[in-house]
mmCIF file of C-alpha atoms and ligand atoms in Angstrom:
data_model
loop_
_atom_site.group_PDB
_atom_site.id
_atom_site.type_symbol
_atom_site.label_atom_id
_atom_site.label_comp_id
_atom_site.label_asym_id
_atom_site.label_seq_id
_atom_site.Cartn_x
_atom_site.Cartn_y
_atom_site.Cartn_z
ATOM 1 C CA MET A 1 19.446 -28.189 45.025
ATOM 2 C CA PHE A 2 18.606 -24.605 44.280
ATOM 3 C CA THR A 3 16.129 -22.531 46.142
ATOM 4 C CA VAL A 4 14.485 -19.320 45.038
ATOM 5 C CA ASN A 5 14.655 -15.803 46.368
ATOM 6 C CA LYS A 6 11.823 -15.916 48.923
ATOM 7 C CA ASP A 7 11.326 -12.172 48.754
ATOM 8 C CA TYR A 8 9.971 -12.675 45.226
ATOM 9 C CA LEU A 9 7.341 -15.058 46.554
ATOM 10 C CA ALA A 10 5.877 -12.210 48.591
ATOM 11 C CA LEU A 11 5.043 -10.262 45.418
ATOM 12 C CA ARG A 12 1.356 -9.709 44.769
ATOM 13 C CA GLY A 13 -0.009 -10.997 41.460
ATOM 14 C CA SER A 14 -0.846 -8.466 38.793
ATOM 15 C CA TYR A 15 -4.415 -8.362 40.003
ATOM 16 C CA LEU A 16 -5.073 -5.003 38.384
ATOM 17 C CA PHE A 17 -4.299 -5.677 34.754
ATOM 18 C CA SER A 18 -5.300 -9.338 34.687
ATOM 19 C CA GLY A 19 -8.556 -8.368 36.402
ATOM 20 C CA ILE A 20 -9.201 -5.757 33.723
ATOM 21 C CA ALA A 21 -8.289 -8.079 30.849
ATOM 22 C CA SER A 22 -10.575 -10.888 31.966
ATOM 23 C CA ARG A 23 -13.559 -8.567 32.453
ATOM 24 C CA VAL A 24 -13.028 -7.002 29.037
ATOM 25 C CA ARG A 25 -12.809 -10.483 27.497
ATOM 26 C CA ASP A 26 -16.121 -11.500 29.112
ATOM 27 C CA TYR A 27 -17.762 -8.303 27.893
ATOM 28 C CA LYS A 28 -16.535 -8.805 24.331
ATOM 29 C CA ASN A 29 -17.769 -12.387 24.298
ATOM 30 C CA SER A 30 -21.271 -11.301 25.235
ATOM 31 C CA ASN A 31 -21.216 -8.112 23.098
ATOM 32 C CA PRO A 32 -19.401 -9.152 19.920
ATOM 33 C CA ASP A 33 -20.720 -6.186 17.899
ATOM 34 C CA LYS A 34 -19.860 -3.419 20.313
ATOM 35 C CA LYS A 35 -16.469 -1.725 20.031
ATOM 36 C CA VAL A 36 -14.746 -1.381 23.386
ATOM 37 C CA ILE A 37 -12.880 1.916 23.798
ATOM 38 C CA SER A 38 -9.947 1.911 26.160
ATOM 39 C CA LEU A 39 -9.173 4.980 28.212
ATOM 40 C CA GLY A 40 -7.112 2.741 30.445
ATOM 41 C CA ILE A 41 -3.862 2.651 28.519
ATOM 42 C CA GLY A 42 -0.650 4.065 29.914
ATOM 43 C CA ASP A 43 1.015 4.021 26.516
ATOM 44 C CA VAL A 44 1.261 6.646 23.796
ATOM 45 C CA THR A 45 -0.678 6.194 20.543
ATOM 46 C CA ARG A 46 0.902 8.915 18.363
ATOM 47 C CA PRO A 47 3.649 7.688 16.021
ATOM 48 C CA LEU A 48 7.298 8.679 16.486
ATOM 49 C CA THR A 49 7.846 12.138 15.021
ATOM 50 C CA PRO A 50 9.656 12.790 11.687
ATOM 51 C CA VAL A 51 12.717 14.300 13.407
ATOM 52 C CA VAL A 52 13.119 11.178 15.546
ATOM 53 C CA ILE A 53 12.616 8.806 12.611
ATOM 54 C CA LYS A 54 15.182 10.736 10.567
ATOM 55 C CA ALA A 55 17.679 10.572 13.441
ATOM 56 C CA LEU A 56 17.119 6.822 13.852
ATOM 57 C CA HIS A 57 17.936 6.336 10.147
ATOM 58 C CA GLU A 58 20.962 8.604 10.389
ATOM 59 C CA ALA A 59 22.286 6.622 13.316
ATOM 60 C CA VAL A 60 21.970 3.323 11.488
ATOM 61 C CA GLU A 61 23.565 4.673 8.336
ATOM 62 C CA SER A 62 26.522 6.115 10.202
ATOM 63 C CA GLN A 63 27.287 2.788 11.916
ATOM 64 C CA GLY A 64 30.780 1.718 11.093
ATOM 65 C CA GLN A 65 31.979 5.127 9.947
ATOM 66 C CA GLU A 66 33.140 5.971 13.400
ATOM 67 C CA GLU A 67 34.746 3.343 15.518
ATOM 68 C CA THR A 68 32.778 4.014 18.671
ATOM 69 C CA PHE A 69 29.479 3.412 16.928
ATOM 70 C CA LYS A 70 30.310 -0.254 16.565
ATOM 71 C CA GLY A 71 31.342 -0.989 20.115
ATOM 72 C CA TYR A 72 29.777 -0.830 23.532
ATOM 73 C CA ALA A 73 28.374 2.562 24.408
ATOM 74 C CA PRO A 74 30.019 4.324 27.376
ATOM 75 C CA ASP A 75 28.432 3.112 30.647
ATOM 76 C CA LEU A 76 26.993 6.486 31.541
ATOM 77 C CA GLY A 77 25.867 7.311 28.008
ATOM 78 C CA TYR A 78 27.312 9.238 25.073
ATOM 79 C CA VAL A 79 28.708 12.649 25.940
ATOM 80 C CA PHE A 80 26.750 14.314 23.103
ATOM 81 C CA LEU A 81 23.477 13.266 24.756
ATOM 82 C CA ARG A 82 24.530 13.925 28.361
ATOM 83 C CA ASP A 83 25.778 17.402 27.467
ATOM 84 C CA THR A 84 22.528 18.167 25.667
ATOM 85 C CA ILE A 85 20.432 16.922 28.598
ATOM 86 C CA ALA A 86 22.480 18.918 31.132
ATOM 87 C CA GLU A 87 22.036 22.046 29.054
ATOM 88 C CA LYS A 88 18.396 21.758 27.939
ATOM 89 C CA ASP A 89 16.724 20.017 30.880
ATOM 90 C CA PHE A 90 18.688 21.583 33.712
ATOM 91 C CA LYS A 91 21.010 24.538 33.108
ATOM 92 C CA SER A 92 18.388 26.344 31.010
ATOM 93 C CA ARG A 93 16.103 26.133 34.077
ATOM 94 C CA GLY A 94 18.788 27.358 36.419
ATOM 95 C CA CYS A 95 19.449 23.874 37.881
ATOM 96 C CA GLU A 96 22.945 22.839 38.798
ATOM 97 C CA VAL A 97 23.339 19.410 37.172
ATOM 98 C CA GLU A 98 26.559 18.448 35.436
ATOM 99 C CA SER A 99 26.747 16.277 32.354
ATOM 100 C CA ASP A 100 28.672 13.552 34.197
ATOM 101 C CA GLU A 101 25.953 13.288 36.874
ATOM 102 C CA ILE A 102 23.548 12.005 34.216
ATOM 103 C CA PHE A 103 23.287 8.235 33.763
ATOM 104 C CA VAL A 104 21.623 7.369 30.452
ATOM 105 C CA SER A 105 19.535 4.199 30.579
ATOM 106 C CA ASP A 106 16.930 2.183 28.735
ATOM 107 C CA GLY A 107 14.072 3.853 30.586
ATOM 108 C CA ALA A 108 12.552 5.078 33.811
ATOM 109 C CA LYS A 109 10.937 1.790 34.754
ATOM 110 C CA SER A 110 14.285 0.007 34.997
ATOM 111 C CA ASP A 111 15.885 2.899 36.828
ATOM 112 C CA SER A 112 13.048 3.398 39.309
ATOM 113 C CA GLY A 113 13.024 -0.342 39.980
ATOM 114 C CA ASN A 114 16.796 -0.784 40.180
ATOM 115 C CA ILE A 115 17.841 2.293 42.146
ATOM 116 C CA GLN A 116 16.796 0.693 45.455
ATOM 117 C CA GLU A 117 19.697 -1.782 45.087
ATOM 118 C CA ILE A 118 22.182 0.779 46.394
ATOM 119 C CA PHE A 119 20.306 1.238 49.694
ATOM 120 C CA GLY A 120 20.404 -0.835 52.846
ATOM 121 C CA ARG A 121 17.917 -3.660 53.161
ATOM 122 C CA ASP A 122 16.667 -2.247 56.457
ATOM 123 C CA ASN A 123 15.809 1.153 54.936
ATOM 124 C CA ILE A 124 12.196 2.217 55.339
ATOM 125 C CA ILE A 125 10.470 3.451 52.216
ATOM 126 C CA ALA A 126 7.659 5.964 51.951
ATOM 127 C CA VAL A 127 5.398 6.144 48.920
ATOM 128 C CA THR A 128 2.647 8.510 47.980
ATOM 129 C CA ASP A 129 -0.583 6.560 47.871
ATOM 130 C CA PRO A 130 -1.893 5.848 45.213
ATOM 131 C CA VAL A 131 1.317 5.218 43.323
ATOM 132 C CA TYR A 132 3.040 3.753 40.237
ATOM 133 C CA PRO A 133 3.322 0.081 41.355
ATOM 134 C CA VAL A 134 7.011 -0.371 40.436
ATOM 135 C CA TYR A 135 8.290 1.467 43.517
ATOM 136 C CA VAL A 136 6.682 -0.843 46.060
ATOM 137 C CA ASP A 137 7.138 -4.049 44.063
ATOM 138 C CA SER A 138 10.855 -3.532 43.502
ATOM 139 C CA ASN A 139 11.247 -3.016 47.254
ATOM 140 C CA VAL A 140 9.221 -6.166 47.940
ATOM 141 C CA MET A 141 11.747 -8.010 45.755
ATOM 142 C CA ALA A 142 14.499 -6.577 47.940
ATOM 143 C CA GLY A 143 12.861 -7.788 51.157
ATOM 144 C CA ARG A 144 12.341 -4.278 52.458
ATOM 145 C CA THR A 145 8.581 -4.091 52.868
ATOM 146 C CA GLY A 146 7.597 -6.475 55.697
ATOM 147 C CA GLU A 147 4.305 -8.380 55.669
ATOM 148 C CA TYR A 148 1.393 -7.754 53.359
ATOM 149 C CA ASP A 149 -2.030 -7.341 54.939
ATOM 150 C CA GLU A 150 -4.825 -8.333 52.584
ATOM 151 C CA LYS A 151 -7.492 -6.456 54.560
ATOM 152 C CA THR A 152 -5.817 -3.078 54.518
ATOM 153 C CA ASP A 153 -3.924 -3.633 51.236
ATOM 154 C CA ARG A 154 -0.743 -2.422 52.955
ATOM 155 C CA TRP A 155 2.813 -3.657 53.591
ATOM 156 C CA SER A 156 3.755 -3.449 57.261
ATOM 157 C CA LYS A 157 7.081 -1.616 56.813
ATOM 158 C CA VAL A 158 6.009 0.792 54.075
ATOM 159 C CA ILE A 159 4.998 4.318 55.034
ATOM 160 C CA TYR A 160 1.971 5.325 52.966
ATOM 161 C CA LEU A 161 1.404 9.001 52.274
ATOM 162 C CA PRO A 162 -2.272 9.331 51.334
ATOM 163 C CA CYS A 163 -3.040 11.650 48.436
ATOM 164 C CA THR A 164 -6.746 12.327 48.181
ATOM 165 C CA ALA A 165 -9.078 15.173 47.321
ATOM 166 C CA GLY A 166 -8.990 15.944 51.062
ATOM 167 C CA ASN A 167 -5.377 17.126 50.891
ATOM 168 C CA ASN A 168 -5.556 18.229 47.283
ATOM 169 C CA PHE A 169 -3.320 15.237 46.363
ATOM 170 C CA SER A 170 -0.356 16.829 48.106
ATOM 171 C CA PRO A 171 0.981 14.378 50.732
ATOM 172 C CA ALA A 172 1.526 15.492 54.325
ATOM 173 C CA LEU A 173 4.939 14.976 55.937
ATOM 174 C CA PRO A 174 5.038 11.577 57.669
ATOM 175 C CA GLU A 175 5.035 10.966 61.440
ATOM 176 C CA ARG A 176 7.570 8.135 61.196
ATOM 177 C CA THR A 177 10.772 9.121 59.393
ATOM 178 C CA PRO A 178 11.370 7.238 56.138
ATOM 179 C CA ASP A 179 14.842 6.644 54.694
ATOM 180 C CA ILE A 180 13.744 6.622 51.054
ATOM 181 C CA ILE A 181 10.875 8.766 49.789
ATOM 182 C CA TYR A 182 9.333 8.147 46.367
ATOM 183 C CA ILE A 183 7.686 11.156 44.753
ATOM 184 C CA CYS A 184 6.226 11.187 41.254
ATOM 185 C CA SER A 185 5.203 14.624 39.981
ATOM 186 C CA PRO A 186 3.277 15.148 37.741
ATOM 187 C CA ASN A 187 1.691 12.070 39.172
ATOM 188 C CA ASN A 188 0.597 8.806 37.702
ATOM 189 C CA PRO A 189 -2.223 7.978 38.516
ATOM 190 C CA THR A 190 -3.750 11.108 40.108
ATOM 191 C CA GLY A 191 -2.671 13.537 37.388
ATOM 192 C CA SER A 192 -1.803 16.111 40.062
ATOM 193 C CA ALA A 193 1.531 17.900 40.411
ATOM 194 C CA LEU A 194 3.354 19.403 43.388
ATOM 195 C CA SER A 195 3.958 23.152 43.409
ATOM 196 C CA ARG A 196 7.456 24.518 43.904
ATOM 197 C CA HIS A 197 6.593 25.390 47.487
ATOM 198 C CA GLU A 198 5.236 21.891 48.217
ATOM 199 C CA LEU A 199 8.248 20.147 46.697
ATOM 200 C CA GLN A 200 10.637 22.454 48.569
ATOM 201 C CA LYS A 201 8.976 21.321 51.807
ATOM 202 C CA TRP A 202 9.952 17.720 50.979
ATOM 203 C CA VAL A 203 13.500 18.672 50.039
ATOM 204 C CA ASP A 204 13.909 20.507 53.349
ATOM 205 C CA TYR A 205 12.438 17.550 55.223
ATOM 206 C CA ALA A 206 14.774 15.081 53.480
ATOM 207 C CA ASN A 207 17.861 17.173 54.208
ATOM 208 C CA GLU A 208 16.848 17.595 57.816
ATOM 209 C CA HIS A 209 16.229 13.849 58.355
ATOM 210 C CA HIS A 210 18.939 12.521 56.067
ATOM 211 C CA SER A 211 16.379 10.823 53.842
ATOM 212 C CA VAL A 212 16.764 10.475 50.095
ATOM 213 C CA ILE A 213 14.041 11.471 47.622
ATOM 214 C CA ILE A 214 13.623 9.468 44.437
ATOM 215 C CA PHE A 215 11.859 11.896 42.145
ATOM 216 C CA ASP A 216 10.134 10.442 39.086
ATOM 217 C CA ALA A 217 9.618 13.169 36.484
ATOM 218 C CA ALA A 218 8.437 10.939 33.613
ATOM 219 C CA TYR A 219 5.572 13.380 32.884
ATOM 220 C CA GLU A 220 7.604 16.579 32.999
ATOM 221 C CA ALA A 221 6.672 17.485 29.408
ATOM 222 C CA TYR A 222 2.985 17.740 30.345
ATOM 223 C CA ILE A 223 3.419 20.557 32.851
ATOM 224 C CA SER A 224 1.394 23.580 31.766
ATOM 225 C CA GLU A 225 1.247 25.706 34.930
ATOM 226 C CA GLU A 226 3.933 28.201 35.889
ATOM 227 C CA ASP A 227 4.256 27.225 39.519
ATOM 228 C CA ILE A 228 5.054 23.535 38.925
ATOM 229 C CA PRO A 229 8.764 22.630 39.015
ATOM 230 C CA HIS A 230 9.996 20.599 36.033
ATOM 231 C CA SER A 231 12.923 19.255 38.022
ATOM 232 C CA ILE A 232 13.483 18.706 41.728
ATOM 233 C CA TYR A 233 16.798 20.533 41.305
ATOM 234 C CA GLU A 234 14.783 23.743 40.963
ATOM 235 C CA CYS A 235 14.453 23.401 44.753
ATOM 236 C CA GLU A 236 17.200 24.686 46.987
ATOM 237 C CA GLY A 237 19.201 21.897 48.613
ATOM 238 C CA ALA A 238 18.021 19.112 46.300
ATOM 239 C CA ARG A 239 21.585 18.199 45.315
ATOM 240 C CA THR A 240 22.210 16.756 48.772
ATOM 241 C CA CYS A 241 19.015 14.696 49.003
ATOM 242 C CA ALA A 242 17.486 13.902 45.616
ATOM 243 C CA ILE A 243 17.818 11.530 42.696
ATOM 244 C CA GLU A 244 15.768 12.385 39.602
ATOM 245 C CA ILE A 245 14.504 9.907 37.020
ATOM 246 C CA ARG A 246 13.405 10.916 33.537
ATOM 247 C CA SER A 247 12.087 9.133 30.473
ATOM 248 C CA PHE A 248 11.720 9.752 26.746
ATOM 249 C CA SER A 249 8.618 7.539 26.695
ATOM 250 C CA LYS A 250 5.756 9.857 27.482
ATOM 251 C CA ASN A 251 7.122 13.046 25.893
ATOM 252 C CA ALA A 252 8.699 11.682 22.706
ATOM 253 C CA GLY A 253 6.800 8.413 22.374
ATOM 254 C CA PHE A 254 9.838 6.200 23.047
ATOM 255 C CA THR A 255 7.823 3.551 24.922
ATOM 256 C CA GLY A 256 8.937 0.978 22.364
ATOM 257 C CA VAL A 257 12.271 2.607 21.490
ATOM 258 C CA ARG A 258 13.514 2.745 25.112
ATOM 259 C CA LEU A 259 15.521 5.618 26.540
ATOM 260 C CA GLY A 260 15.666 7.384 29.886
ATOM 261 C CA TYR A 261 18.130 8.737 32.388
ATOM 262 C CA THR A 262 18.800 9.186 36.076
ATOM 263 C CA VAL A 263 20.570 12.070 37.799
ATOM 264 C CA VAL A 264 22.650 11.274 40.874
ATOM 265 C CA PRO A 265 24.366 14.447 42.117
ATOM 266 C CA LYS A 266 27.888 14.064 43.452
ATOM 267 C CA ASP A 267 26.876 15.967 46.605
ATOM 268 C CA LEU A 268 24.435 13.231 47.623
ATOM 269 C CA LYS A 269 25.947 11.206 50.475
ATOM 270 C CA SER A 270 24.719 8.832 53.150
ATOM 271 C CA ALA A 271 24.943 9.922 56.818
ATOM 272 C CA ASP A 272 28.277 8.089 57.101
ATOM 273 C CA GLY A 273 29.642 9.883 54.052
ATOM 274 C CA VAL A 274 29.323 7.348 51.221
ATOM 275 C CA GLY A 275 28.563 8.985 47.875
ATOM 276 C CA LEU A 276 25.572 7.507 46.062
ATOM 277 C CA TYR A 277 27.090 8.635 42.770
ATOM 278 C CA SER A 278 29.965 6.171 42.936
ATOM 279 C CA LEU A 279 27.674 3.342 44.060
ATOM 280 C CA TRP A 280 25.245 3.883 41.196
ATOM 281 C CA LYS A 281 28.140 4.252 38.780
ATOM 282 C CA ARG A 282 29.506 0.933 39.973
ATOM 283 C CA ARG A 283 26.115 -0.709 39.711
ATOM 284 C CA HIS A 284 25.529 0.733 36.231
ATOM 285 C CA GLY A 285 28.956 -0.407 35.070
ATOM 286 C CA THR A 286 28.468 -3.926 36.398
ATOM 287 C CA LYS A 287 24.893 -4.664 35.365
ATOM 288 C CA PHE A 288 24.196 -2.391 32.397
ATOM 289 C CA ASN A 289 26.042 -2.139 29.104
ATOM 290 C CA GLY A 290 24.649 1.147 27.925
ATOM 291 C CA ALA A 291 21.626 2.271 25.932
ATOM 292 C CA PRO A 292 22.142 1.724 22.184
ATOM 293 C CA TYR A 293 23.846 4.436 20.152
ATOM 294 C CA ILE A 294 20.860 4.570 17.792
ATOM 295 C CA GLN A 295 18.426 5.449 20.596
ATOM 296 C CA GLN A 296 20.791 7.977 22.143
ATOM 297 C CA TRP A 297 21.251 9.737 18.812
ATOM 298 C CA ALA A 298 17.469 9.865 18.334
ATOM 299 C CA GLY A 299 17.046 11.061 21.924
ATOM 300 C CA CYS A 300 19.427 13.910 21.219
ATOM 301 C CA ALA A 301 17.344 14.925 18.185
ATOM 302 C CA VAL A 302 14.335 15.340 20.491
ATOM 303 C CA TYR A 303 16.076 18.417 21.934
ATOM 304 C CA SER A 304 16.510 20.143 18.554
ATOM 305 C CA GLU A 305 14.234 23.081 17.804
ATOM 306 C CA GLU A 306 12.210 21.061 15.307
ATOM 307 C CA GLY A 307 12.175 18.066 17.660
ATOM 308 C CA GLN A 308 10.801 20.172 20.497
ATOM 309 C CA LYS A 309 8.129 21.624 18.235
ATOM 310 C CA GLU A 310 6.950 18.159 17.228
ATOM 311 C CA ILE A 311 6.868 16.993 20.804
ATOM 312 C CA ARG A 312 4.856 19.982 21.899
ATOM 313 C CA GLU A 313 2.359 19.123 19.157
ATOM 314 C CA ASN A 314 2.018 15.562 20.423
ATOM 315 C CA VAL A 315 1.698 16.643 24.023
ATOM 316 C CA GLY A 316 -0.884 19.197 22.864
ATOM 317 C CA TYR A 317 -2.820 16.439 21.108
ATOM 318 C CA TYR A 318 -3.029 14.350 24.273
ATOM 319 C CA MET A 319 -3.789 17.326 26.474
ATOM 320 C CA GLU A 320 -6.713 18.257 24.189
ATOM 321 C CA ASN A 321 -8.072 14.781 24.975
ATOM 322 C CA ALA A 322 -7.440 15.482 28.653
ATOM 323 C CA ARG A 323 -9.328 18.765 28.443
ATOM 324 C CA LEU A 324 -12.251 17.129 26.653
ATOM 325 C CA ILE A 325 -12.542 14.326 29.221
ATOM 326 C CA ARG A 326 -12.083 16.658 32.184
ATOM 327 C CA GLU A 327 -14.537 19.338 31.053
ATOM 328 C CA SER A 328 -17.189 16.908 29.798
ATOM 329 C CA LEU A 329 -17.136 14.813 32.948
ATOM 330 C CA LYS A 330 -17.287 17.933 35.073
ATOM 331 C CA ASP A 331 -20.359 19.059 33.125
ATOM 332 C CA MET A 332 -21.904 15.659 33.795
ATOM 333 C CA GLY A 333 -21.456 16.288 37.520
ATOM 334 C CA TYR A 334 -18.435 14.096 38.193
ATOM 335 C CA GLU A 335 -15.808 15.191 40.686
ATOM 336 C CA VAL A 336 -12.736 15.391 38.447
ATOM 337 C CA TYR A 337 -9.026 16.011 39.125
ATOM 338 C CA GLY A 338 -5.806 16.083 37.122
ATOM 339 C CA GLY A 339 -5.588 16.474 33.361
ATOM 340 C CA VAL A 340 -3.895 19.901 33.531
ATOM 341 C CA ASN A 341 -0.230 19.028 34.108
ATOM 342 C CA ALA A 342 -0.509 15.335 33.256
ATOM 343 C CA PRO A 343 -2.288 13.120 30.725
ATOM 344 C CA TYR A 344 -4.331 11.464 33.486
ATOM 345 C CA ILE A 345 -7.807 12.291 34.700
ATOM 346 C CA TRP A 346 -8.584 11.075 38.199
ATOM 347 C CA LEU A 347 -12.226 11.031 39.133
ATOM 348 C CA LYS A 348 -14.205 10.250 42.231
ATOM 349 C CA THR A 349 -16.590 7.379 41.608
ATOM 350 C CA PRO A 350 -20.233 8.509 41.807
ATOM 351 C CA ASP A 351 -22.570 7.327 44.576
ATOM 352 C CA ASN A 352 -19.660 6.055 46.638
ATOM 353 C CA MET A 353 -19.178 3.079 44.316
ATOM 354 C CA THR A 354 -15.977 1.116 44.750
ATOM 355 C CA SER A 355 -13.408 1.549 41.987
ATOM 356 C CA TRP A 356 -14.253 -1.892 40.605
ATOM 357 C CA GLU A 357 -18.020 -1.313 40.756
ATOM 358 C CA PHE A 358 -17.548 1.815 38.676
ATOM 359 C CA PHE A 359 -15.281 -0.109 36.296
ATOM 360 C CA ASP A 360 -18.121 -2.573 35.669
ATOM 361 C CA VAL A 361 -20.724 0.165 35.175
ATOM 362 C CA LEU A 362 -18.525 1.985 32.679
ATOM 363 C CA LEU A 363 -17.736 -1.185 30.762
ATOM 364 C CA LYS A 364 -21.273 -2.632 30.718
ATOM 365 C CA LYS A 365 -23.171 0.580 30.052
ATOM 366 C CA ALA A 366 -20.691 2.490 27.873
ATOM 367 C CA GLY A 367 -18.205 -0.081 26.571
ATOM 368 C CA VAL A 368 -15.438 2.114 27.964
ATOM 369 C CA VAL A 369 -12.453 0.736 29.865
ATOM 370 C CA GLY A 370 -10.614 2.697 32.527
ATOM 371 C CA THR A 371 -8.415 1.765 35.460
ATOM 372 C CA PRO A 372 -9.758 1.237 38.995
ATOM 373 C CA GLY A 373 -7.991 3.599 41.376
ATOM 374 C CA SER A 374 -7.769 0.968 44.112
ATOM 375 C CA GLY A 375 -5.252 -0.893 41.930
ATOM 376 C CA PHE A 376 -2.706 1.855 42.636
ATOM 377 C CA GLY A 377 -2.908 1.699 46.410
ATOM 378 C CA PRO A 378 -5.372 1.777 49.301
ATOM 379 C CA SER A 379 -6.058 5.520 49.039
ATOM 380 C CA GLY A 380 -7.026 5.035 45.383
ATOM 381 C CA GLU A 381 -10.246 3.281 46.441
ATOM 382 C CA HIS A 382 -13.375 5.151 45.260
ATOM 383 C CA TYR A 383 -11.317 6.791 42.519
ATOM 384 C CA PHE A 384 -10.874 5.949 38.854
ATOM 385 C CA ARG A 385 -8.212 6.761 36.251
ATOM 386 C CA LEU A 386 -8.880 7.735 32.641
ATOM 387 C CA THR A 387 -5.996 8.476 30.300
ATOM 388 C CA ALA A 388 -5.671 11.026 27.524
ATOM 389 C CA PHE A 389 -3.412 8.787 25.433
ATOM 390 C CA GLY A 390 -6.195 7.623 23.090
ATOM 391 C CA LYS A 391 -7.037 8.875 19.607
ATOM 392 C CA HIS A 392 -9.237 12.008 19.434
ATOM 393 C CA GLU A 393 -12.091 10.157 17.700
ATOM 394 C CA ASP A 394 -12.081 7.380 20.286
ATOM 395 C CA THR A 395 -11.869 9.814 23.172
ATOM 396 C CA LYS A 396 -14.799 11.832 21.783
ATOM 397 C CA GLU A 397 -16.860 8.707 21.281
ATOM 398 C CA ALA A 398 -15.998 7.480 24.794
ATOM 399 C CA VAL A 399 -17.100 10.765 26.323
ATOM 400 C CA LYS A 400 -20.357 10.651 24.329
ATOM 401 C CA ARG A 401 -21.060 7.160 25.573
ATOM 402 C CA ILE A 402 -20.361 8.117 29.184
ATOM 403 C CA GLN A 403 -22.803 11.022 28.765
ATOM 404 C CA SER A 404 -25.517 8.574 27.771
ATOM 405 C CA ILE A 405 -25.147 6.357 30.843
HETATM 406 C C1 PLP B 1 5.335 5.279 32.163
HETATM 407 C C2 PLP B 1 6.043 5.546 33.422
HETATM 408 C C3 PLP B 1 7.402 5.253 33.548
HETATM 409 C C4 PLP B 1 8.066 4.358 32.539
HETATM 410 O O1 PLP B 1 8.951 4.945 31.753
HETATM 411 P P1 PLP B 1 9.858 4.091 30.754
HETATM 412 O O2 PLP B 1 10.944 5.039 30.457
HETATM 413 O O3 PLP B 1 9.013 3.761 29.553
HETATM 414 O O4 PLP B 1 10.358 2.863 31.428
HETATM 415 C C5 PLP B 1 8.066 5.637 34.709
HETATM 416 N N1 PLP B 1 7.409 6.244 35.724
HETATM 417 C C6 PLP B 1 6.093 6.497 35.638
HETATM 418 C C7 PLP B 1 5.425 7.146 36.780
HETATM 419 C C8 PLP B 1 5.375 6.142 34.500
HETATM 420 O O5 PLP B 1 4.055 6.340 34.457
#
């Protein structure tokens, strides 16, 4: 007789996205003629760029010409890609990251969910609040989060680091010391980003307390301001306390292609001297058989001069949407954040409405769908997320409709 992993039974249902879907369905049923515009999506809408498509073809056509192309990819990823990443993402920014500290994967979601496996079950996690839901959920699955309290929307063992307009979305250092600290900058959902000085404060804290920082830099390509670090390794001392996770999804539109990577520096060791590098290498080798050659070849093409130009154009396209939403909503009197270093606009709901009340108003009066901030954590209540990933025409139309509310 088998039993199931009881930790999985503690998981909360996907209240957020099923709640959105059912409300949109009801709206469409009663308004069959009105087009619903979604500014709720967390997925790109621009097609893959020509350089990437060409590289994908090249990779397929070269299959079989070289022996390695036919077999399993190396566990850590192909050297041509890891060398390129080390050079272009790190060394060119003055960061000390070696090619063999880069673990190529099928994306940042898997890595950010799986990385907790190498830590003790009794480790205490801290998350910025609101937050990308994968961090907490993957720790719930590992039995690390304690009891869930419906009333406060909090897990008893998780340390929440509120990020609100009150602290300019920059979390304060915690009173209780966490073992694992999740930081996502630029941030999904708040669209804010930590300055070099603010991130350095966390690196110093982690080194001092022997905590580890899991730094999610999935939105690195959207950074427009000088003072925002693109990598945590721009901070002094990060090699002894930080893991960095990156993705090709939001910069190069690989959400359906799948490619990402994680950096685990060899200097990163637990208090009793165990290197995380060898643990993650062992885990990767046992449970992952490598990202496909085709994707890795295309990922490498993203770093070419032409590839970078195309990506900047796409990012520019989305950030023009971000600017339009941000500026227009500001003019309408909304309190608006984000949208400068990230494709997310985070707004305060008017008249102290709850996130869901505002969701209903926006849907019923404007036919526009966004994401209730409370779905990302307790401190997201009374906030609302709009994304810049839509088409220009749709974004313009959505803004016009919001103006007419
Ligand atoms: C979209 C997103 C990811 C997912 O990246 P994939 O590489 O597509 O798995 C990771 N982290 C954050 C914060 C995201 O918003």
